[in-house]
CSV table of C-alpha atoms and ligand atoms in Angstrom, one decimal:
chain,number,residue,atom,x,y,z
A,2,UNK,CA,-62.3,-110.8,-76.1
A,3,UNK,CA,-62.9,-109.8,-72.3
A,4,UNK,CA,-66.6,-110.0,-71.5
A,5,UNK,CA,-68.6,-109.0,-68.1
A,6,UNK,CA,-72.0,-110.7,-66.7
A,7,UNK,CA,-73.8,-108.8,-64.0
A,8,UNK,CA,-75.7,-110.8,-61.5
A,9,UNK,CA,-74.8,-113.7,-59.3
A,10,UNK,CA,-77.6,-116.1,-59.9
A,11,UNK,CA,-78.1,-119.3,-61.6
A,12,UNK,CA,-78.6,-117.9,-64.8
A,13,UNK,CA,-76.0,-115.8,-64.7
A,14,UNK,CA,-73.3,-119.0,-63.9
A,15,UNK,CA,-75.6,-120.5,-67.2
A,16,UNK,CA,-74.5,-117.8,-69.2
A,17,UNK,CA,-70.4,-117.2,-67.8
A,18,UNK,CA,-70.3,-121.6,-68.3
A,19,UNK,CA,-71.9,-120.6,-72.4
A,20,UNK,CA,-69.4,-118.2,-73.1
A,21,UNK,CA,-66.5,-119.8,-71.3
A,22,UNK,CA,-66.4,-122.6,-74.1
A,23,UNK,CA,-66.5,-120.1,-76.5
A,24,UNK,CA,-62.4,-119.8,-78.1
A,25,UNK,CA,-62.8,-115.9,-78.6
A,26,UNK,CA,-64.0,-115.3,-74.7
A,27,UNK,CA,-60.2,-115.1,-73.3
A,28,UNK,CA,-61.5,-113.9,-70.1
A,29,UNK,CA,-64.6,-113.6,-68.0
A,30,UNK,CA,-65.5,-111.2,-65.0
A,31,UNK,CA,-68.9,-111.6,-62.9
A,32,UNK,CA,-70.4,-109.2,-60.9
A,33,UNK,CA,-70.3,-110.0,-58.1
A,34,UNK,CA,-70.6,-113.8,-59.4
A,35,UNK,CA,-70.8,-117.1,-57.0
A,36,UNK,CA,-68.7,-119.9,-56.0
A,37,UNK,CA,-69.5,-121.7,-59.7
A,38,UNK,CA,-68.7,-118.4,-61.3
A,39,UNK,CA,-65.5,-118.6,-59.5
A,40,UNK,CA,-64.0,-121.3,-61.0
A,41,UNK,CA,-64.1,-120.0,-64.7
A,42,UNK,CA,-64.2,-116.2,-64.5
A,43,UNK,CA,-62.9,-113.2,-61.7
A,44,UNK,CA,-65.5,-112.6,-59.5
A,45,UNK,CA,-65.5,-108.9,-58.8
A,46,UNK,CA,-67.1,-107.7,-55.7
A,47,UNK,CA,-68.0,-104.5,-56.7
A,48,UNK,CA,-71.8,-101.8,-55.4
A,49,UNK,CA,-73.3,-102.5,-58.4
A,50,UNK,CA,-75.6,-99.1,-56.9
A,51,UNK,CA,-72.4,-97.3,-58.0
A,52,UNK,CA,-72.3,-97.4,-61.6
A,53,UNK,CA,-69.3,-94.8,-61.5
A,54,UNK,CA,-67.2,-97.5,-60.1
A,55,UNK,CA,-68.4,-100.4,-62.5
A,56,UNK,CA,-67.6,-97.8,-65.4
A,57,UNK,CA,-63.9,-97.4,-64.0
A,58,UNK,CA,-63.7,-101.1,-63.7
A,59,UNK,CA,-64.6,-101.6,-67.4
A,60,UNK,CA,-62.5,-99.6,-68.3
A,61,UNK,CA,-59.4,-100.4,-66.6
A,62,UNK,CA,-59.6,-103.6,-67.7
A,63,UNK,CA,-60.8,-103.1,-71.2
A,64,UNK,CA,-63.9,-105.1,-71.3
A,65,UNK,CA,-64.9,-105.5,-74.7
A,66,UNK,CA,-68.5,-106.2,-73.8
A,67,UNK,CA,-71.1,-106.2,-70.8
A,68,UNK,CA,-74.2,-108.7,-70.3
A,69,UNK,CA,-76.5,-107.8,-67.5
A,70,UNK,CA,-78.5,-110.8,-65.8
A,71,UNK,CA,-81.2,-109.2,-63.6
A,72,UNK,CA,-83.7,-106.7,-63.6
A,73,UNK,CA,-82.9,-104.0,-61.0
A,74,UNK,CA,-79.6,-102.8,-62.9
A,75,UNK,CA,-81.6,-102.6,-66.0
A,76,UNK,CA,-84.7,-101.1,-64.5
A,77,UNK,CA,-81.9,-98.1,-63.0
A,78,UNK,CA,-80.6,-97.4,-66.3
A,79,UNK,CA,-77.1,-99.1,-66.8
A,80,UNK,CA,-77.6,-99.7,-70.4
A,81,UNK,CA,-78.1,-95.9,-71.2
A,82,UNK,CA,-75.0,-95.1,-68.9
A,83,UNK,CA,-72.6,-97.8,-70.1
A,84,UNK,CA,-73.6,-96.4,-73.5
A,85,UNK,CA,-72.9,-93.1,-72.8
A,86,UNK,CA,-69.4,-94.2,-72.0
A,87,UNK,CA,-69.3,-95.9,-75.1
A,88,UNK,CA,-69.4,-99.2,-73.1
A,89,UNK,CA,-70.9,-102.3,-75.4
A,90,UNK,CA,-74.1,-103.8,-73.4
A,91,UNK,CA,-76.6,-106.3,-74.1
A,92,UNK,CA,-79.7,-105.6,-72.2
A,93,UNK,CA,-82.8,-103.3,-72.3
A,94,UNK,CA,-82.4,-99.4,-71.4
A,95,UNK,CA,-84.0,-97.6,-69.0
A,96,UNK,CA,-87.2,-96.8,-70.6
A,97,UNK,CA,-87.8,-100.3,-72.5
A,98,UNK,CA,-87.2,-102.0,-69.2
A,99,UNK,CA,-89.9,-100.1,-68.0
A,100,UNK,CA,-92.0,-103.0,-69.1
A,101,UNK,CA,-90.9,-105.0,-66.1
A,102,UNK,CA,-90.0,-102.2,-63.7
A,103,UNK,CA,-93.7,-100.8,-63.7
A,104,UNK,CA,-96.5,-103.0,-64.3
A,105,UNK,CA,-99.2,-100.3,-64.8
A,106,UNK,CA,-96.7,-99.0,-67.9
A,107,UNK,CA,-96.8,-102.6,-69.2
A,108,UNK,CA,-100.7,-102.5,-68.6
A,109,UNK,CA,-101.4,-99.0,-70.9
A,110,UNK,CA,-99.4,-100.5,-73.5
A,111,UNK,CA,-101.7,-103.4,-73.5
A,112,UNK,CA,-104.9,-101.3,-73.4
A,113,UNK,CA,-103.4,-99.0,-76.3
A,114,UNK,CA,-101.8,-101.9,-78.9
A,115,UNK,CA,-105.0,-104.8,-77.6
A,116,UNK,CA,-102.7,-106.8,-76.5
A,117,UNK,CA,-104.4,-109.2,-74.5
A,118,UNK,CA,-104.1,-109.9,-70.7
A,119,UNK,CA,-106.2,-109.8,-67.4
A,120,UNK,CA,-108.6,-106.6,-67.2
A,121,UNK,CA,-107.7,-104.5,-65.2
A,122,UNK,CA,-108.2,-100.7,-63.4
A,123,UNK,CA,-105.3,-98.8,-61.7
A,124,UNK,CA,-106.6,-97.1,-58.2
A,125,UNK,CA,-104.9,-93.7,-56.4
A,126,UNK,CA,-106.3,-94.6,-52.8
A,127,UNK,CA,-107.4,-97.0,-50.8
A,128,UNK,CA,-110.8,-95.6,-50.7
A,129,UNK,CA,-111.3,-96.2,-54.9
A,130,UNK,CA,-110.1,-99.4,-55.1
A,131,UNK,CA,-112.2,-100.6,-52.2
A,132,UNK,CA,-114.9,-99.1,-53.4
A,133,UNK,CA,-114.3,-100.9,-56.8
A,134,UNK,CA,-113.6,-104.2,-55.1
A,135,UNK,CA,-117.4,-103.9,-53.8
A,136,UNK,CA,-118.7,-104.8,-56.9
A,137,UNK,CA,-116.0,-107.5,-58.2
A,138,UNK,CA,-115.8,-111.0,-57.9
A,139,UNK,CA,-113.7,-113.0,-56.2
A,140,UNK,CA,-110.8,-114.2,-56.4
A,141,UNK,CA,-109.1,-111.2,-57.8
A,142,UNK,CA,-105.1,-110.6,-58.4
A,143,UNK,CA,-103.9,-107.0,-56.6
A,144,UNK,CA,-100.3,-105.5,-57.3
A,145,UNK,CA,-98.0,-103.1,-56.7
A,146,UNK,CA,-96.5,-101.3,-59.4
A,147,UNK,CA,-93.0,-101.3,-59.3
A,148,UNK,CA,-90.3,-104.1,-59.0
A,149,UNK,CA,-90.9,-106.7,-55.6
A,150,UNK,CA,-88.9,-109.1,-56.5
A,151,UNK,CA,-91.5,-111.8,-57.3
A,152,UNK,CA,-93.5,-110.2,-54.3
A,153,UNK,CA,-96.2,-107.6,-54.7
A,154,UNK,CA,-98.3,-109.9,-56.4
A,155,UNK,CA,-101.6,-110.9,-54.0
A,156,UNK,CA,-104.4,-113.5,-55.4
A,157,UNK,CA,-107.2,-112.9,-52.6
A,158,UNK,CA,-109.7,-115.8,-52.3
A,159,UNK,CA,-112.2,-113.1,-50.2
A,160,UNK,CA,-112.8,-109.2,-49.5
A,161,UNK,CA,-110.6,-109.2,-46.1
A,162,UNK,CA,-107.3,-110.6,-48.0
A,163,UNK,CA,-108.0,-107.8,-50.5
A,164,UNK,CA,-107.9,-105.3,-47.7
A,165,UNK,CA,-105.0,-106.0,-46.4
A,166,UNK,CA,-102.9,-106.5,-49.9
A,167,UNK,CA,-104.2,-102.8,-50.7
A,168,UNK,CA,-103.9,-101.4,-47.1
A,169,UNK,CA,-100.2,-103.1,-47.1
A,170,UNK,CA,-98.8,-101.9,-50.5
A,171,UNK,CA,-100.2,-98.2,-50.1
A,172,UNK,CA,-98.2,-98.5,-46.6
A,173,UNK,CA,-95.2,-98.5,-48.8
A,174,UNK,CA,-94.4,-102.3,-48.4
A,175,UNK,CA,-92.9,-102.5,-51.5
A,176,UNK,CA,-91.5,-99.0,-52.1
A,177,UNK,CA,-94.2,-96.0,-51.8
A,178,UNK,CA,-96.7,-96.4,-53.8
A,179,UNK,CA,-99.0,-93.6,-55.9
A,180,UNK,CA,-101.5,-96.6,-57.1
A,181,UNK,CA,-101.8,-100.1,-57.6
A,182,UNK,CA,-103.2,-102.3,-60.4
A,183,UNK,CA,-106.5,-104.8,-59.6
A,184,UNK,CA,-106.7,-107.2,-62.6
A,185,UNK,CA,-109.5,-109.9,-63.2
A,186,UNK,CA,-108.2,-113.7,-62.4
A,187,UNK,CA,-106.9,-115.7,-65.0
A,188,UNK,CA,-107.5,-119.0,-64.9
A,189,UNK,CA,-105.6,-121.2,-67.1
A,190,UNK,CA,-102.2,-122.6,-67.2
A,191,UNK,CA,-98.6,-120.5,-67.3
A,192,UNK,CA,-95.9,-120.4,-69.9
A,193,UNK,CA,-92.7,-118.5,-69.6
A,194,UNK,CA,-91.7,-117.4,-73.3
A,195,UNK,CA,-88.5,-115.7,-74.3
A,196,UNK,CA,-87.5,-114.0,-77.3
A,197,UNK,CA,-84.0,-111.9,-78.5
A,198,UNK,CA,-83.6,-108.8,-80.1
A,199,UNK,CA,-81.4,-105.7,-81.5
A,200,UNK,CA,-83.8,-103.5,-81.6
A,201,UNK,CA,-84.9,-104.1,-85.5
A,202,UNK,CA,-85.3,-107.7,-85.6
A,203,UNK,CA,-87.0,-110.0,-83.4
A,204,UNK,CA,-85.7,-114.3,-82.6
A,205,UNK,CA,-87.2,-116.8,-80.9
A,206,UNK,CA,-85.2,-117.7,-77.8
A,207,UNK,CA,-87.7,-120.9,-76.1
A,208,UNK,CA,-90.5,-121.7,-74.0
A,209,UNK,CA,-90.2,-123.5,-70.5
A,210,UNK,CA,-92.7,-123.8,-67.8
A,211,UNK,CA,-91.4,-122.7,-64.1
A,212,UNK,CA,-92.0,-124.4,-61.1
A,213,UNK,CA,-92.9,-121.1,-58.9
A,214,UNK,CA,-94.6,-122.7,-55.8
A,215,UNK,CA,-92.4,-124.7,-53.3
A,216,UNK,CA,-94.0,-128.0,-52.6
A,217,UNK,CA,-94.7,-130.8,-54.7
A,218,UNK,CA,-98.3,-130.3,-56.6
A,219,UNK,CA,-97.5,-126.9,-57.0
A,220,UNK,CA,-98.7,-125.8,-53.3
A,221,UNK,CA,-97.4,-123.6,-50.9
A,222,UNK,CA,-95.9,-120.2,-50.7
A,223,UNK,CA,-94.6,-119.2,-54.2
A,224,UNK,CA,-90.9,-118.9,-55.0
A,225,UNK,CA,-88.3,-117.6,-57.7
A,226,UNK,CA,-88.4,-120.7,-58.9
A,227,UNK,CA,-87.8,-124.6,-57.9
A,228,UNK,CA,-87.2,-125.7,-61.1
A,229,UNK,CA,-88.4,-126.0,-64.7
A,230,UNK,CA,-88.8,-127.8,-68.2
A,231,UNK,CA,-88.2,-126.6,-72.0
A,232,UNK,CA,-89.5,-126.6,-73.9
A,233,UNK,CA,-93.1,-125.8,-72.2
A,234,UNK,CA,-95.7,-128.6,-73.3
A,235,UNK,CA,-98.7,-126.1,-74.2
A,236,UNK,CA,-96.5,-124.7,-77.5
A,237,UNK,CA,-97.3,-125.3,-81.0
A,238,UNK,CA,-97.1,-123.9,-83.9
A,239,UNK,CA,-100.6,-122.1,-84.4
A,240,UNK,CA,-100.2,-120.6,-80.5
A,241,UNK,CA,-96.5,-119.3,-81.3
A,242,UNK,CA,-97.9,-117.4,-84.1
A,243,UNK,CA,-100.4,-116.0,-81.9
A,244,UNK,CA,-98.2,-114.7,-79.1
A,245,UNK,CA,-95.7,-113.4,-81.9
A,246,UNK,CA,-98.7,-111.2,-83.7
A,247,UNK,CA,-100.8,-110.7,-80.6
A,248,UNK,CA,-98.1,-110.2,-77.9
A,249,UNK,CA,-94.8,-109.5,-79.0
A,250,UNK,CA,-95.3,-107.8,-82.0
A,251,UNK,CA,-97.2,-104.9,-80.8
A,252,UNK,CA,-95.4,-104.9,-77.6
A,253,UNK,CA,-91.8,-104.0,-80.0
A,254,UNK,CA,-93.9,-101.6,-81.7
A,255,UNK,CA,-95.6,-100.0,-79.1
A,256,UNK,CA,-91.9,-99.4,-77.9
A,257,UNK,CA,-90.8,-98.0,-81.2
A,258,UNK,CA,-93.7,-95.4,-81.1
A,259,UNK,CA,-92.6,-93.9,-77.7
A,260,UNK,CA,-89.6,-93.3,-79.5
A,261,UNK,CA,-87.3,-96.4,-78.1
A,262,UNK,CA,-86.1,-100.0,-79.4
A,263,UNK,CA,-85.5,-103.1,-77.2
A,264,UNK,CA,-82.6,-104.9,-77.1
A,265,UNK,CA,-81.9,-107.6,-75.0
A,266,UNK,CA,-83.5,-110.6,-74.0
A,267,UNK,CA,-87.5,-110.2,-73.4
A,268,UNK,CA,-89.4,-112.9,-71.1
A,269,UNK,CA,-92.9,-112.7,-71.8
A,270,UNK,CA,-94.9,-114.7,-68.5
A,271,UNK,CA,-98.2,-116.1,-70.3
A,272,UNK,CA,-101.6,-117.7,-68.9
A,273,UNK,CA,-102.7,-119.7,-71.6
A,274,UNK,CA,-106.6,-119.6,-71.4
A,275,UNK,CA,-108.4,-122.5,-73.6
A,276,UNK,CA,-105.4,-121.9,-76.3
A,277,UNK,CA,-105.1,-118.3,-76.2
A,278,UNK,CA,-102.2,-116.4,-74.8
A,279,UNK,CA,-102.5,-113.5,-72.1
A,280,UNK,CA,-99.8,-111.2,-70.8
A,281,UNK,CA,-99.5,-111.8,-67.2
A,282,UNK,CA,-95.9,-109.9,-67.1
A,283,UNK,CA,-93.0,-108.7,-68.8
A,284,UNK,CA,-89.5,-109.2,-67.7
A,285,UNK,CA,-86.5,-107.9,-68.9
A,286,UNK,CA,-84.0,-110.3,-68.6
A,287,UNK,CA,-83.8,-114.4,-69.1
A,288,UNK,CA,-85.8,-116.5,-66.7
A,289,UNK,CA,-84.4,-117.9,-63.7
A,290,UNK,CA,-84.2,-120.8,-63.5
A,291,UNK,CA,-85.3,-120.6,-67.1
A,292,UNK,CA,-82.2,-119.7,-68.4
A,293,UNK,CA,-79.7,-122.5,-67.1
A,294,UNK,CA,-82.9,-124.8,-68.7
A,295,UNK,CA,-82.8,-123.2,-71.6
A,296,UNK,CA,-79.3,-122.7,-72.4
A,297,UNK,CA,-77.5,-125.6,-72.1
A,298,UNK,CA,-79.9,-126.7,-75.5
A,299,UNK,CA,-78.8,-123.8,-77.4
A,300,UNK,CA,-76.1,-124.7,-80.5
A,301,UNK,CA,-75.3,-121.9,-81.8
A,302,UNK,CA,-71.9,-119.9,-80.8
A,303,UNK,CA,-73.8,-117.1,-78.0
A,304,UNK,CA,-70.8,-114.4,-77.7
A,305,UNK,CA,-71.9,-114.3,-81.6
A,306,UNK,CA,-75.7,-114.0,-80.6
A,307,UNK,CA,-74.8,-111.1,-78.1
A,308,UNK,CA,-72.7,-109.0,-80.3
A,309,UNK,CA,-74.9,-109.2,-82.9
A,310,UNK,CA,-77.8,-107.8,-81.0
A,311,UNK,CA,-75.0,-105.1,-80.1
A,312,UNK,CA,-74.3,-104.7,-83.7
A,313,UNK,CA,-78.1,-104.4,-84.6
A,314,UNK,CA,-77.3,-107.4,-87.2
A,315,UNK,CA,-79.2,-110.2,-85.4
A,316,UNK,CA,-80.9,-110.8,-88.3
A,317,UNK,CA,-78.2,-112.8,-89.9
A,318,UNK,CA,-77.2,-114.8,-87.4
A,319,UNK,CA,-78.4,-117.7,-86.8
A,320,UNK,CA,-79.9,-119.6,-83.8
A,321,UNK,CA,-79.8,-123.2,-83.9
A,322,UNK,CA,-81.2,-125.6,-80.8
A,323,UNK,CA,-80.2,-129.5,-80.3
A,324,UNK,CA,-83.7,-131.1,-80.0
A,325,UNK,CA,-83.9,-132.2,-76.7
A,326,UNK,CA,-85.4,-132.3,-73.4
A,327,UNK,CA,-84.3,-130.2,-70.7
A,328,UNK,CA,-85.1,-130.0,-67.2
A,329,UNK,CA,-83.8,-128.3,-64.1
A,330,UNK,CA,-84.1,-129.0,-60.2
A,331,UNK,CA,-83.5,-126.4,-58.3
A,332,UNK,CA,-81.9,-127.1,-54.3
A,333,UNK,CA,-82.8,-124.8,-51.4
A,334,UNK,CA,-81.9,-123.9,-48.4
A,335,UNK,CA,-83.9,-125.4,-45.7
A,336,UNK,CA,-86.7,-123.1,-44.8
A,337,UNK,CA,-86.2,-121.5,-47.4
A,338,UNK,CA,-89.0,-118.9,-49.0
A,339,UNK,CA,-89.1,-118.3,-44.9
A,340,UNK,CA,-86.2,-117.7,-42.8
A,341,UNK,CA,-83.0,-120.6,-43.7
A,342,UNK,CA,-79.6,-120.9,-42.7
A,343,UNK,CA,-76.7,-119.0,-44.2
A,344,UNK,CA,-73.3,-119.6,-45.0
A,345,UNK,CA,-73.5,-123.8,-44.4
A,346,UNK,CA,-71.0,-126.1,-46.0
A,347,UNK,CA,-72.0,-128.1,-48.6
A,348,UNK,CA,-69.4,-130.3,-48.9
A,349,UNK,CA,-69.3,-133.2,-51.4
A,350,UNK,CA,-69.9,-130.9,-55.2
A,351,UNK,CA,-66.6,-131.5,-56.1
A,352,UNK,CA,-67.2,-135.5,-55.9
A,353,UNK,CA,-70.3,-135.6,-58.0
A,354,UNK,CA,-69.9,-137.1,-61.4
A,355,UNK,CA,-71.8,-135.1,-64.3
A,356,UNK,CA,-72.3,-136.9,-67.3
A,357,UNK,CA,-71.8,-134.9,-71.1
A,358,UNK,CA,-75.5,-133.4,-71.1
A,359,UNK,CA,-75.8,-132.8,-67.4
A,360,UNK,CA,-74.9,-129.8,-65.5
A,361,UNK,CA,-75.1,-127.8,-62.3
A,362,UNK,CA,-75.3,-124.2,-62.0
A,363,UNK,CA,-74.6,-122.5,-58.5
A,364,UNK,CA,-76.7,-119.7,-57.6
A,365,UNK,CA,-76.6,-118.3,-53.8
A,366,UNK,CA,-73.2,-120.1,-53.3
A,367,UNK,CA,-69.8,-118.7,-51.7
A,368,UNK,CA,-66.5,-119.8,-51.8
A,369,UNK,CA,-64.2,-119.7,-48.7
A,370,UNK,CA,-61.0,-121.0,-48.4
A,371,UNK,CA,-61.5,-123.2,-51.3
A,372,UNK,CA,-65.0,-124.5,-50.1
A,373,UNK,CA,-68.5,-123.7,-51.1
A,374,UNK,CA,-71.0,-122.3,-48.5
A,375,UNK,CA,-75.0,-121.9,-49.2
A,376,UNK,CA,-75.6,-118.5,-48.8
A,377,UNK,CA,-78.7,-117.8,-50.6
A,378,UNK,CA,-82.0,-119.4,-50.6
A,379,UNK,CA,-82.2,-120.9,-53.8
A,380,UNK,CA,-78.3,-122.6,-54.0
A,381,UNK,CA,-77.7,-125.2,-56.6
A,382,UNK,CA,-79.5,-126.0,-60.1
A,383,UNK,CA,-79.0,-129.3,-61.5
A,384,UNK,CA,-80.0,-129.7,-65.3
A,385,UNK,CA,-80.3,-132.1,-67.5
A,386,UNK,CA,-80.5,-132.9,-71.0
A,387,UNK,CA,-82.0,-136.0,-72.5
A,388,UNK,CA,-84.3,-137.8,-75.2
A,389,UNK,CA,-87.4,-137.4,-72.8
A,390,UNK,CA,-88.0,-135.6,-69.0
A,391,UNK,CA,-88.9,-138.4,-67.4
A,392,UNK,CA,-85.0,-139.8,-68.0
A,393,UNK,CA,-83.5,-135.9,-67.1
A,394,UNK,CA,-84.9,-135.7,-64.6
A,395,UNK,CA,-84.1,-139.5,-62.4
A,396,UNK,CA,-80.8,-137.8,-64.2
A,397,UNK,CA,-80.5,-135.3,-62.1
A,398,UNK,CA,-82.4,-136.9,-58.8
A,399,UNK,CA,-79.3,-139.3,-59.0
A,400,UNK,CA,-76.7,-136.7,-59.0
A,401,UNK,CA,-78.3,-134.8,-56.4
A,402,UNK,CA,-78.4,-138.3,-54.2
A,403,UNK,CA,-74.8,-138.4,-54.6
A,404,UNK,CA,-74.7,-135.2,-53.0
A,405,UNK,CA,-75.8,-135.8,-50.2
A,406,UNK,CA,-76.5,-132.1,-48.5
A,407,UNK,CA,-78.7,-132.1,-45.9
A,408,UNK,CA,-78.3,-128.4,-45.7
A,409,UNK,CA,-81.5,-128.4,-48.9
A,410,UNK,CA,-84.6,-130.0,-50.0
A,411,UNK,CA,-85.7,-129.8,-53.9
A,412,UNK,CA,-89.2,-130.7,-55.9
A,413,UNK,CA,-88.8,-134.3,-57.0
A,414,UNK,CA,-91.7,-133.5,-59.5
A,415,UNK,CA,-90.7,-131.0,-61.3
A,416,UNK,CA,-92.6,-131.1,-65.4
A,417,UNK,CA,-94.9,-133.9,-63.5
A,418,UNK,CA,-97.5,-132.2,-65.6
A,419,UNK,CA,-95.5,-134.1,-68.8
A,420,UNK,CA,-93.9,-136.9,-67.1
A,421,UNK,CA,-97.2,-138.5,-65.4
A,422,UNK,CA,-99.6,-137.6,-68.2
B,20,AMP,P1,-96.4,-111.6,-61.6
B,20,AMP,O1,-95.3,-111.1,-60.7
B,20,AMP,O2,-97.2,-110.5,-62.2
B,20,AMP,O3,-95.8,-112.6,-62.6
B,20,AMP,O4,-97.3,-112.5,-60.8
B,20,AMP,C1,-96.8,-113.6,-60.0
B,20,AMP,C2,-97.7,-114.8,-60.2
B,20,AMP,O5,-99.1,-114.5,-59.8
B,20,AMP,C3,-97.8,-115.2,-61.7
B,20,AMP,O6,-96.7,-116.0,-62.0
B,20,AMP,C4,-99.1,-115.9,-61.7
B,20,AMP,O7,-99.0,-117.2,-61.2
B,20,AMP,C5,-100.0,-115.1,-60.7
B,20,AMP,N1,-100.8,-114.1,-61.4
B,20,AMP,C6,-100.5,-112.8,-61.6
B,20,AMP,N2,-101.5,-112.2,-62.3
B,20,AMP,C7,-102.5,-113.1,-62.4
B,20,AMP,C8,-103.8,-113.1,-63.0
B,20,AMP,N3,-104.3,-112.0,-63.5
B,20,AMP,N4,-104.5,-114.2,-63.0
B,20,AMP,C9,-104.0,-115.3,-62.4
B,20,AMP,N5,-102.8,-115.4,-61.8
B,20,AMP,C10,-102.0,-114.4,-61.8
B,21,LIG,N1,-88.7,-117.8,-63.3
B,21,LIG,C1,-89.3,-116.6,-62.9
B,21,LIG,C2,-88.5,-115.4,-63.1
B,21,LIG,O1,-87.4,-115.4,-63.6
B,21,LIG,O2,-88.9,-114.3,-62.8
C-alpha cells in the first residue's frame, strides 16, 4: 500500500516513522516532509495551495490513501476535493473543520448543545466591543476568528492591552476581520485531549499536557509548543466521562445536525476548572508536539486505525496503548518565537545513540547534500518512553547533551508539574 502525509512538522515525521514499521506500507510520500521524513519516505515538494497538482500527483502514483497533518489544508477543503476524485483521506472536511478554522462557529455550537467553555459575546466594531469591555473585568481573553496560527489569541491584564488587541485584529492582522470573540478568563489548568472517529463511532486517542510558553516555569511569550507529557496528570476516570458526555458528545452531534460527520482526528484544548472540563478550542488535527508524545505509546497496527475510520468501521478495531510514560523536549532555534537563524548545520544527529523506547522526530529540518540544516523555529523533538517522567525525561536531556548543537535551547522542565510534585 502507498500512503501520503501532508505536513512537514514533528507530528507529521511521528506519523510517516508509525506507518513505516508497518509490513503493508510499501512506500511513503510527505508533503513536502523534512530531513527525518527524508530518510524513510519521498519527500515531495509540491504548492500544497494547488490541490489540482496534489490530485495529479496521487494519482500518477496511485496512492492508495492520504493523511493530512495540519489544519490549513483541512480548514481549505482538501478532504471534500480528494473525495470528489475518489481519493481515500483521513481528516475532517471543510465544514467539520470549521470547528478549528472559526472560533465563533465553535462558540454557537457551544451556546446551542451547553457545552461548556468561557462566556463569551462576538462584537462587529470596535465601537461595541469597547463599549462592552466598559463594564467587564479584567483580565479578559480577546480573539480573532479565524485560523492565526497559535496567534490571535490576546489575555489583556488592563483596558489599554484590550484596545490595542481589538484595534489590531479589526486592522486585518490576522486576515480581515467581520468580528471578534471576547470570552471571560478561565482560570484553571490546561489539558490537550484527543479522540478518533469515522464519522459513526467515537475512540479515545490520549491526553497530554503541552508546554506552550518558552521559558522554564511556563513564562514568556507562548509558542507551538516546547514539549509535552502523556498522559496529562489531571485525567481520571470520572472527568473522562465528563468531557465525553459534556464535550465531545454534543460537539459529534451538533455536527450530525447541520447535516455533516467528523472524521479524523479531533483535539479538544481543555481548562480544567476545580475538576470540570471547559472548551477552550477545537483543533482539527493531532497535537503538535502532542502527537510524536502520544504516538510512540500506541500498540495497535495505525494504517489499520486510518483505514478503518475511511471505511466507517472503526468500531471494530481495536486501540490498544503500552502503559507508559511519555514525554517530549522539544529543540529551538535560538531566538526563536522572535526572529532565529535559518538554514544552520546541525551536525552531530547521525552520532546520537537512541535507545529501543527513545526517539527523535525532526520538525523544521532540511537536508542538503546529505546534511541536516535547522530551518524552522521549532527543529528537533526528542521523546521518550519509560516507567516514570522523571527517568524519560534525564532520557532525553542525555541524548540531547550528546548532541551538542549550539544552534538551540530546549525546556529542561518539561511535565515539572509531575516530576517535582
Ligand atoms: P487558543 O488559540 O484559543 O487555544 O488560545 C491560546 C491559549 O490562550 C490557550 O492555550 C490558553 O492558554 C489561553 N486561553 C485561551 N482562551 C482562554 C480563556 N478563556 N481563559 C484562559 N486562557 C485562555
Ligand atoms: N500543541 C498545540 C497545538 O498543536 O496546537
Amino acid at each position: 500500500m502507498k500512503v501520503g502525509i501532508i505536513g512537514s512538522g514533528g507530528r507529521e515525521h511521528a506519523i510517516c516513522h508509525k506507518l513505516s514499521s508497518i509490513k503493508k506500507v510499501k512506500q511513503l510520500y510527505c508533503f513536502p516532509g523534512n530531513a527525518g521524513t527524508a530518510k524513510i519516505a519521498q519527500n515531495i515538494s509540491i504548492n500544497l495551495n494547488n490541490f489540482d497538482e496534489l490530485k495529479n500527483f496521487i494519482k500518477l502514483n496511485k496512492i492508495d490513501l492520504m493523511i493530512i497533518g495540519p489544519e490549513k489544508p483541512l480548514v481549505d477543503g482538501i478532504v471534500d476535493f480528494l473525495e470528489e476524485q475518489n481519493i481515500k483521506v483521513f481528516g475532517p472536511n471543510k465544514v467539520a473543520s470549521q470547528l478549528e478554522g472559526s472560533k465563533i462557529f465553535t462558540k454557537n455550537l457551544c451556546k446551542k448543545y451547553n457545552i461548556p467553555t468561557a462566556n463569551f459575546g462576538i462584537f462587529q466594531n470596535i465601537d461595541d466591543a469597547e463599549q462592552f469591555l466598559k463594564e467587564t473585568k479584567y483580565p479578559i481573553v480577546i480573539k480573532a476568528d479565524g485560523l492565526a496560527s497559535g496567534k490571535g489569541v490576546y489575555i489583556c491584564d488592563k483596558p489599554e492591552e484590550a484596545k490595542i488587541a481589538i484595534n489590531e485584529i479589526f486592522e486585518g492582522k490576522f486576515g480581515i476581520a467581520n468580528n471578534l470573540l471576547i470570552e471571560e478568563f478561565l482560570k484553571g489548568e490546561e489539558m490537550s485531549y484527543f479522540v478518533i472517529s469515522d464519522g459513526k463511532t467515537v475512540k479515545k486517542f490520549g491526553t497530554a499536557q503541552d508546554h506552550k510558553r518558552v521559558s522554564e516555569g511556563d513564562l514568556g511569550k507562548n509558542t507551538g509548543g516546547m514539549g509535552a507529557y502523556s498522559p496529562s496528570r489531571l485525567i481520571n476516570k470520572e472527568l473522562d466521562k465528563k468531557i465525553l458526555s459534556k464535550i465531545i458528545e454534543p460537539t459529534i452531534q451538533g455536527l450530525k445536525e447541520i447535516g455533516t460527520n467528523y472524521k479524523g482526528f479531533l483535539y479538544a484544548g481543555l481548562m480544567i476548572v476545580e475538576g470540570e472540563p471547559y472548551l477552550i478550542e477545537y483543533n482539527v488535527r493531532m497535537g503538535d508536539p502532542e502527537c510524536q508524545t502520544i504516538l510512540p505509546k500506541l500498540k495497535s497496527d495505525l494504517l489499520e486505525i486510518f483505514l478503518s475510520c475511511c471505511n466507517e468501521k472503526l468500531n471494530e478495531t481495536e486501540i490498544i496503548w503500552h502503559n507508559k510514560k511519555s514525554l517530549c523536549i522539544v529543540i529551538c532555534s535560538n531566538g526563536y518565537p522572535d526572529q532565529f537563524n535559518k538554514n544552520v548545520l546541525i551536525e552531530n544527529l547521525s552520532k546520537i545513540k537512541l535507545g529501543t523506547n527513545e526517539y527523535c522526530y525532526h520538525a523544521g529540518t532540511e537536508l542538503i547534500n546529505e546534511k541536516i540544516y535547522a530551518i524552522g523555529g521549532r527543529v528537533l523533538n526528542f521523546v521518550c518512553l519509560s516507567e516514570n517522567f522523571s527517568l524519560s525525561r534525564t532520557q532525553i536531556i542525555d541524548s540531547i547533551k550528546s548532541l551538542n548543537w549550539n544552534g538551540g535551547f530546549y525546556r529542561k522542565d518539561i511535565a515539572y508539574k509531575v516530576i517535582n510534585e
